[in-house]
């Protein structure tokens, strides 16, 4: 019985490690999606219009650099990508696929 | 969902099913949620019945799939609207010119097919963006530069086909003129190659533009005669260095000799970068768009608010008091340091003929730039794609109320100081009468050699009443400009018919020629009906503007 339990525990541990690995992969993919589609506007620096816009909007109360935010939720990210905001247009699925969007959300909501 | 005129629900459904068989179900989009992503994010018809919207979208991955889609569309008489990356914001985006058309989304065809380092050219598919081409060149260690438009997510092919422009040397910054050879899928599903590409096995497709016989490439730009699936471009070899220096002149009417001298220098290829021209009072560094980033000085605002506007002498005095020229031109040069220093020295000598002209110290940068340098420079001048231009309209200290987009009114005007000043007066007066922001100083687009563009931006707001008023104003400006001989170079679908109607010499002989071609090469009128005012026969009645 103990042996069976031991195997089961090992299985759980392996599953957990697999999930962590998969999550790491997803975040890495999300980082690429962010770098390609978002960073040219939302990068960290004075010339990025998206960052400038969020800095003006949040008036210093919230971090304007998206990749440094810790409070974004996956749904918030997905809505903004698919609906657009102000001069930021929405993105088609041939540009950012649903899977890319999952990855982007995983990256921007990473702990 | 809107269906195109004359297409039954049954035919539409059958075509969509056939499209799925060609590209796979994953790449046909017909749910409302997915089709909404093909709306024009900068449409001037937001939430109005007239908004141009697709019925579905299909995204092929190969030329053969494009051919098959065209054949299906022909069988079902279903209009299709090709887009490359769909980022033609301000000029229609990814939305069709006829509501109910199926968008042919070519973004998945994003392969860089060839880079010829020795002859400085690139061959690409329509889905390749400037960002992607740049990344490809960088990864390959190429010493070739792209010429990029302001937003780097556009397509090389799409931008060229819409006749967009960039910021480096004249032979590259007119993107259509910088192309060399194209492959086109015709409305009957056949592929055709232009120029030397028409000869099987020819190795100079990207080296000689016109091939043999009539040169037809221009027919496929700003039109609807075919679907471009490959296009070659000439690239600029990375120069050894870059030099920039500014000439300033003190008098209002000095704009006239300033432009004449600039014309001589550009037409003689003595200055070989893009000149930036303007009034330092509004934009001291002559950086394009800087007047949006930094509001004008309070003294200028006061002067502009005086009844009847300031006199030339008052403006000259304010510029003098602030240690600025009334007008200035920032010149740019690419080449070996010793050559571009000499080119600047000669340019300076020519400008010295204008009494009171002053000059900045030339700034020379050696190439390649470091990442730290790239972060600080005007990136497009160095062929580096970016999205910095979106500061226009995005919220900032100087733009507390962001817009939802913009559309440019940008007529071509003759390249003389007299005409620039006349255009400024005429358009300023029209803007004030229409209740739009005035134009106290001309905003001159210097993208093309031999002509200027006069730039006037309309914000897009997601407000029906504002957009209606702006559309009326835009159309009024088209009419006023045409009465003065100033014609638009490019526009959004909302105004393409209006503008085509102003090119009306001899009872619209040019448009009638376009229509004759359309009827011949696309008799079922399936490719982009209405694009640039060209309608197929069955949709033409009542569409032609007087």
GROMACS .gro file of C-alpha atoms in nm, chain B residues 244-250 254-255 257-259 261-262 265 271 275-280 284-286 324-333 344 347-362:
model
   52
  355UNK     CA    1   2.267   6.610  -4.050
  356UNK     CA    2   2.279   6.991  -4.041
  357UNK     CA    3   2.024   7.270  -4.044
  358UNK     CA    4   1.996   7.590  -4.244
  359UNK     CA    5   1.775   7.867  -4.102
  360UNK     CA    6   1.650   8.177  -4.284
  361UNK     CA    7   1.513   8.493  -4.120
  365UNK     CA    8   1.278   8.339  -4.755
  366UNK     CA    9   1.083   8.015  -4.782
  368UNK     CA   10   1.466   8.072  -5.216
  369UNK     CA   11   1.505   7.810  -4.940
  370UNK     CA   12   1.290   7.564  -5.135
  372UNK     CA   13   1.789   7.586  -5.336
  373UNK     CA   14   1.674   7.264  -5.174
  376UNK     CA   15   2.042   7.018  -5.428
  382UNK     CA   16   2.174   6.613  -5.062
  386UNK     CA   17   1.495   6.703  -4.593
  387UNK     CA   18   1.275   6.819  -4.305
  388UNK     CA   19   1.128   7.161  -4.360
  389UNK     CA   20   0.932   7.378  -4.122
  390UNK     CA   21   0.896   7.670  -3.885
  391UNK     CA   22   1.125   7.636  -3.580
  395UNK     CA   23   1.271   7.380  -3.309
  396UNK     CA   24   1.443   7.051  -3.398
  397UNK     CA   25   1.242   6.998  -3.717
  435UNK     CA   26   1.542   8.104  -3.438
  436UNK     CA   27   1.500   8.125  -3.810
  437UNK     CA   28   1.156   8.200  -3.952
  438UNK     CA   29   1.199   7.882  -4.157
  439UNK     CA   30   1.455   7.607  -4.141
  440UNK     CA   31   1.549   7.297  -4.333
  441UNK     CA   32   1.728   7.002  -4.178
  442UNK     CA   33   1.934   6.828  -4.443
  443UNK     CA   34   2.049   6.468  -4.421
  444UNK     CA   35   2.325   6.286  -4.604
  455UNK     CA   36   2.718   6.952  -4.686
  458UNK     CA   37   2.500   7.274  -4.987
  459UNK     CA   38   2.589   7.534  -4.727
  460UNK     CA   39   2.759   7.748  -4.992
  461UNK     CA   40   2.442   7.743  -5.204
  462UNK     CA   41   2.221   7.840  -4.907
  463UNK     CA   42   2.459   8.125  -4.815
  464UNK     CA   43   2.315   8.313  -5.113
  465UNK     CA   44   2.004   8.378  -4.895
  466UNK     CA   45   2.081   8.692  -4.689
  467UNK     CA   46   2.090   8.619  -4.317
  468UNK     CA   47   2.099   8.238  -4.354
  469UNK     CA   48   2.254   8.067  -4.054
  470UNK     CA   49   2.376   7.711  -4.013
  471UNK     CA   50   2.403   7.455  -3.737
  472UNK     CA   51   2.717   7.257  -3.680
  473UNK     CA   52   2.691   6.936  -3.879
   0.00000   0.00000   0.00000
